[in-house]
JSON list of C-alpha atoms in Angstrom, two decimals:
[
{"chain": "A", "resi": 773, "resn": "UNK", "atom": "CA", "xyz": [-76.60, 44.85, -43.01]},
{"chain": "A", "resi": 774, "resn": "UNK", "atom": "CA", "xyz": [-76.94, 42.31, -40.17]},
{"chain": "A", "resi": 775, "resn": "UNK", "atom": "CA", "xyz": [-77.68, 39.56, -42.68]},
{"chain": "A", "resi": 776, "resn": "UNK", "atom": "CA", "xyz": [-74.60, 40.37, -44.71]},
{"chain": "A", "resi": 777, "resn": "UNK", "atom": "CA", "xyz": [-72.41, 40.44, -41.61]},
{"chain": "A", "resi": 778, "resn": "UNK", "atom": "CA", "xyz": [-73.81, 37.11, -40.39]},
{"chain": "A", "resi": 779, "resn": "UNK", "atom": "CA", "xyz": [-73.33, 35.57, -43.84]},
{"chain": "A", "resi": 780, "resn": "UNK", "atom": "CA", "xyz": [-69.73, 36.77, -44.12]},
{"chain": "A", "resi": 781, "resn": "UNK", "atom": "CA", "xyz": [-68.71, 35.78, -40.58]},
{"chain": "A", "resi": 782, "resn": "UNK", "atom": "CA", "xyz": [-70.45, 32.40, -40.75]},
{"chain": "A", "resi": 783, "resn": "UNK", "atom": "CA", "xyz": [-68.96, 31.78, -44.20]},
{"chain": "A", "resi": 784, "resn": "UNK", "atom": "CA", "xyz": [-65.50, 32.70, -42.94]},
{"chain": "A", "resi": 785, "resn": "UNK", "atom": "CA", "xyz": [-65.83, 30.24, -40.05]},
{"chain": "A", "resi": 786, "resn": "UNK", "atom": "CA", "xyz": [-66.96, 27.51, -42.45]},
{"chain": "A", "resi": 787, "resn": "UNK", "atom": "CA", "xyz": [-64.14, 28.30, -44.90]},
{"chain": "A", "resi": 788, "resn": "UNK", "atom": "CA", "xyz": [-61.52, 28.11, -42.13]},
{"chain": "A", "resi": 789, "resn": "UNK", "atom": "CA", "xyz": [-62.94, 24.78, -40.97]},
{"chain": "A", "resi": 790, "resn": "UNK", "atom": "CA", "xyz": [-62.98, 23.46, -44.55]},
{"chain": "A", "resi": 791, "resn": "UNK", "atom": "CA", "xyz": [-59.32, 24.42, -44.99]},
{"chain": "A", "resi": 792, "resn": "UNK", "atom": "CA", "xyz": [-58.57, 22.71, -41.69]},
{"chain": "A", "resi": 793, "resn": "UNK", "atom": "CA", "xyz": [-60.36, 19.56, -42.90]},
{"chain": "A", "resi": 794, "resn": "UNK", "atom": "CA", "xyz": [-58.48, 19.60, -46.21]},
{"chain": "A", "resi": 795, "resn": "UNK", "atom": "CA", "xyz": [-55.03, 20.27, -44.79]},
{"chain": "A", "resi": 796, "resn": "UNK", "atom": "CA", "xyz": [-55.02, 17.91, -41.80]},
{"chain": "A", "resi": 797, "resn": "UNK", "atom": "CA", "xyz": [-55.54, 14.19, -41.47]},
{"chain": "A", "resi": 798, "resn": "UNK", "atom": "CA", "xyz": [-58.15, 14.59, -38.74]},
{"chain": "A", "resi": 799, "resn": "UNK", "atom": "CA", "xyz": [-61.49, 12.92, -39.34]},
{"chain": "A", "resi": 800, "resn": "UNK", "atom": "CA", "xyz": [-64.54, 15.24, -39.60]},
{"chain": "A", "resi": 801, "resn": "UNK", "atom": "CA", "xyz": [-66.00, 13.90, -36.35]},
{"chain": "A", "resi": 802, "resn": "UNK", "atom": "CA", "xyz": [-62.89, 14.88, -34.43]},
{"chain": "A", "resi": 803, "resn": "UNK", "atom": "CA", "xyz": [-62.90, 18.32, -36.01]},
{"chain": "A", "resi": 804, "resn": "UNK", "atom": "CA", "xyz": [-66.53, 18.79, -34.97]},
{"chain": "A", "resi": 805, "resn": "UNK", "atom": "CA", "xyz": [-65.67, 17.82, -31.38]},
{"chain": "A", "resi": 806, "resn": "UNK", "atom": "CA", "xyz": [-62.78, 20.29, -31.43]},
{"chain": "A", "resi": 807, "resn": "UNK", "atom": "CA", "xyz": [-65.14, 23.05, -32.61]},
{"chain": "A", "resi": 808, "resn": "UNK", "atom": "CA", "xyz": [-67.72, 22.35, -29.90]},
{"chain": "A", "resi": 809, "resn": "UNK", "atom": "CA", "xyz": [-65.01, 22.25, -27.21]},
{"chain": "A", "resi": 810, "resn": "UNK", "atom": "CA", "xyz": [-63.42, 25.43, -28.58]},
{"chain": "A", "resi": 811, "resn": "UNK", "atom": "CA", "xyz": [-66.79, 27.20, -28.47]},
{"chain": "A", "resi": 812, "resn": "UNK", "atom": "CA", "xyz": [-67.30, 26.11, -24.86]},
{"chain": "A", "resi": 813, "resn": "UNK", "atom": "CA", "xyz": [-63.79, 27.21, -23.92]},
{"chain": "A", "resi": 814, "resn": "UNK", "atom": "CA", "xyz": [-64.16, 30.61, -25.61]},
{"chain": "A", "resi": 815, "resn": "UNK", "atom": "CA", "xyz": [-67.50, 31.03, -23.84]},
{"chain": "A", "resi": 816, "resn": "UNK", "atom": "CA", "xyz": [-65.99, 30.09, -20.50]},
{"chain": "A", "resi": 817, "resn": "UNK", "atom": "CA", "xyz": [-63.26, 32.73, -20.77]},
{"chain": "A", "resi": 818, "resn": "UNK", "atom": "CA", "xyz": [-65.77, 35.34, -21.94]},
{"chain": "A", "resi": 819, "resn": "UNK", "atom": "CA", "xyz": [-64.62, 35.81, -25.53]},
{"chain": "A", "resi": 820, "resn": "UNK", "atom": "CA", "xyz": [-67.45, 34.20, -27.48]},
{"chain": "A", "resi": 821, "resn": "UNK", "atom": "CA", "xyz": [-70.41, 36.28, -26.28]},
{"chain": "A", "resi": 822, "resn": "UNK", "atom": "CA", "xyz": [-68.94, 39.57, -27.59]},
{"chain": "A", "resi": 823, "resn": "UNK", "atom": "CA", "xyz": [-68.29, 37.76, -30.88]},
{"chain": "A", "resi": 824, "resn": "UNK", "atom": "CA", "xyz": [-71.96, 36.65, -31.01]},
{"chain": "A", "resi": 825, "resn": "UNK", "atom": "CA", "xyz": [-73.06, 40.21, -30.21]},
{"chain": "A", "resi": 826, "resn": "UNK", "atom": "CA", "xyz": [-71.00, 41.41, -33.18]},
{"chain": "A", "resi": 827, "resn": "UNK", "atom": "CA", "xyz": [-71.69, 38.67, -35.73]},
{"chain": "A", "resi": 828, "resn": "UNK", "atom": "CA", "xyz": [-75.18, 37.52, -34.71]},
{"chain": "A", "resi": 829, "resn": "UNK", "atom": "CA", "xyz": [-76.29, 34.25, -36.33]},
{"chain": "A", "resi": 830, "resn": "UNK", "atom": "CA", "xyz": [-72.96, 34.03, -38.17]},
{"chain": "A", "resi": 831, "resn": "UNK", "atom": "CA", "xyz": [-71.36, 33.17, -34.85]},
{"chain": "A", "resi": 832, "resn": "UNK", "atom": "CA", "xyz": [-74.19, 31.45, -33.01]},
{"chain": "A", "resi": 833, "resn": "UNK", "atom": "CA", "xyz": [-75.20, 28.91, -35.68]},
{"chain": "A", "resi": 834, "resn": "UNK", "atom": "CA", "xyz": [-71.89, 27.08, -36.37]},
{"chain": "A", "resi": 835, "resn": "UNK", "atom": "CA", "xyz": [-70.63, 24.38, -34.02]},
{"chain": "A", "resi": 836, "resn": "UNK", "atom": "CA", "xyz": [-68.64, 26.96, -32.08]},
{"chain": "A", "resi": 837, "resn": "UNK", "atom": "CA", "xyz": [-71.96, 28.53, -31.10]},
{"chain": "A", "resi": 838, "resn": "UNK", "atom": "CA", "xyz": [-73.33, 25.14, -30.06]},
{"chain": "A", "resi": 839, "resn": "UNK", "atom": "CA", "xyz": [-70.38, 24.69, -27.70]},
{"chain": "A", "resi": 840, "resn": "UNK", "atom": "CA", "xyz": [-71.00, 28.14, -26.28]},
{"chain": "A", "resi": 841, "resn": "UNK", "atom": "CA", "xyz": [-74.69, 27.29, -25.77]},
{"chain": "A", "resi": 842, "resn": "UNK", "atom": "CA", "xyz": [-73.71, 24.13, -23.90]},
{"chain": "A", "resi": 843, "resn": "UNK", "atom": "CA", "xyz": [-71.34, 26.14, -21.71]},
{"chain": "A", "resi": 844, "resn": "UNK", "atom": "CA", "xyz": [-74.00, 28.74, -20.88]},
{"chain": "A", "resi": 845, "resn": "UNK", "atom": "CA", "xyz": [-76.49, 26.01, -19.96]},
{"chain": "A", "resi": 846, "resn": "UNK", "atom": "CA", "xyz": [-74.01, 24.22, -17.71]},
{"chain": "A", "resi": 847, "resn": "UNK", "atom": "CA", "xyz": [-73.01, 27.48, -16.03]},
{"chain": "A", "resi": 848, "resn": "UNK", "atom": "CA", "xyz": [-76.63, 28.45, -15.32]},
{"chain": "A", "resi": 849, "resn": "UNK", "atom": "CA", "xyz": [-77.50, 24.96, -14.05]},
{"chain": "A", "resi": 850, "resn": "UNK", "atom": "CA", "xyz": [-74.47, 24.82, -11.75]},
{"chain": "A", "resi": 851, "resn": "UNK", "atom": "CA", "xyz": [-75.37, 28.23, -10.32]},
{"chain": "A", "resi": 852, "resn": "UNK", "atom": "CA", "xyz": [-78.95, 27.06, -9.76]},
{"chain": "A", "resi": 853, "resn": "UNK", "atom": "CA", "xyz": [-78.61, 23.36, -8.84]},
{"chain": "A", "resi": 854, "resn": "UNK", "atom": "CA", "xyz": [-75.01, 22.95, -7.76]},
{"chain": "A", "resi": 855, "resn": "UNK", "atom": "CA", "xyz": [-72.75, 20.11, -8.87]},
{"chain": "A", "resi": 856, "resn": "UNK", "atom": "CA", "xyz": [-75.55, 18.10, -10.51]},
{"chain": "A", "resi": 857, "resn": "UNK", "atom": "CA", "xyz": [-76.09, 20.98, -12.93]},
{"chain": "A", "resi": 858, "resn": "UNK", "atom": "CA", "xyz": [-72.97, 19.83, -14.75]},
{"chain": "A", "resi": 859, "resn": "UNK", "atom": "CA", "xyz": [-74.91, 16.84, -16.03]},
{"chain": "A", "resi": 860, "resn": "UNK", "atom": "CA", "xyz": [-78.22, 18.52, -16.89]},
{"chain": "A", "resi": 861, "resn": "UNK", "atom": "CA", "xyz": [-77.35, 22.06, -17.95]},
{"chain": "A", "resi": 862, "resn": "UNK", "atom": "CA", "xyz": [-76.04, 21.33, -21.41]},
{"chain": "A", "resi": 863, "resn": "UNK", "atom": "CA", "xyz": [-79.05, 19.21, -22.29]},
{"chain": "A", "resi": 864, "resn": "UNK", "atom": "CA", "xyz": [-81.64, 21.73, -21.19]},
{"chain": "A", "resi": 865, "resn": "UNK", "atom": "CA", "xyz": [-79.95, 24.63, -22.98]},
{"chain": "A", "resi": 866, "resn": "UNK", "atom": "CA", "xyz": [-79.57, 22.81, -26.28]},
{"chain": "A", "resi": 867, "resn": "UNK", "atom": "CA", "xyz": [-82.64, 20.57, -26.27]},
{"chain": "A", "resi": 868, "resn": "UNK", "atom": "CA", "xyz": [-84.57, 22.60, -28.85]},
{"chain": "A", "resi": 869, "resn": "UNK", "atom": "CA", "xyz": [-81.71, 22.60, -31.36]},
{"chain": "A", "resi": 870, "resn": "UNK", "atom": "CA", "xyz": [-80.98, 18.91, -30.91]},
{"chain": "A", "resi": 871, "resn": "UNK", "atom": "CA", "xyz": [-84.67, 18.01, -31.15]},
{"chain": "A", "resi": 872, "resn": "UNK", "atom": "CA", "xyz": [-85.05, 20.10, -34.30]},
{"chain": "A", "resi": 873, "resn": "UNK", "atom": "CA", "xyz": [-82.06, 18.40, -35.92]},
{"chain": "A", "resi": 874, "resn": "UNK", "atom": "CA", "xyz": [-83.45, 14.96, -35.08]},
{"chain": "A", "resi": 875, "resn": "UNK", "atom": "CA", "xyz": [-86.97, 15.75, -36.30]},
{"chain": "A", "resi": 876, "resn": "UNK", "atom": "CA", "xyz": [-85.85, 17.35, -39.58]},
{"chain": "A", "resi": 877, "resn": "UNK", "atom": "CA", "xyz": [-83.35, 14.55, -40.17]},
{"chain": "A", "resi": 878, "resn": "UNK", "atom": "CA", "xyz": [-86.10, 11.99, -39.69]},
{"chain": "A", "resi": 879, "resn": "UNK", "atom": "CA", "xyz": [-88.43, 13.89, -42.05]},
{"chain": "A", "resi": 880, "resn": "UNK", "atom": "CA", "xyz": [-85.71, 14.09, -44.68]},
{"chain": "A", "resi": 881, "resn": "UNK", "atom": "CA", "xyz": [-85.17, 10.33, -44.37]},
{"chain": "A", "resi": 882, "resn": "UNK", "atom": "CA", "xyz": [-88.90, 9.78, -44.91]},
{"chain": "A", "resi": 883, "resn": "UNK", "atom": "CA", "xyz": [-89.09, 12.05, -47.95]},
{"chain": "A", "resi": 884, "resn": "UNK", "atom": "CA", "xyz": [-85.93, 10.84, -49.67]},
{"chain": "A", "resi": 885, "resn": "UNK", "atom": "CA", "xyz": [-84.36, 7.43, -50.00]},
{"chain": "A", "resi": 886, "resn": "UNK", "atom": "CA", "xyz": [-81.30, 7.35, -47.78]},
{"chain": "A", "resi": 887, "resn": "UNK", "atom": "CA", "xyz": [-78.54, 5.08, -49.08]},
{"chain": "A", "resi": 888, "resn": "UNK", "atom": "CA", "xyz": [-75.63, 3.55, -47.27]},
{"chain": "A", "resi": 889, "resn": "UNK", "atom": "CA", "xyz": [-72.14, 4.24, -48.51]},
{"chain": "A", "resi": 890, "resn": "UNK", "atom": "CA", "xyz": [-70.45, 1.25, -50.12]}
]
C-alpha cells in the first residue's frame, strides 16, 4: 500500500506542476527554483516532514523534497557549526543525490548520443 500511496502522491505533485507549466509563461528553470524554495519554506515552518511521513517517497523524491533536504542540512549545520553552516549544510545533506544525478547523467551521455537542440 505504501508504494501505491507514494505513486499517487508523487504523481499528483507532478501533475500539478505540469499544469502550472502549461498554464503560466514561466520557464521550467524558474518553476524548478520555485519548487525547491517552496520545499525549503514548508520544511522550515514544519509542514513538509509530516507530509513526507504520510506520503513517503512520493513526497521526498520530487523537487519539493530536495528543498526540504537542503533546509534540514542547513539547519543541522547551523546548530552544529554556527553561521558558517549556512554555506555548507545544504551541500553535505544533498551531496549523495547530486553526485548520483551527475554520475548517471554522465553515463547516459556515454551510452547514448546526446544532441543539441537546433
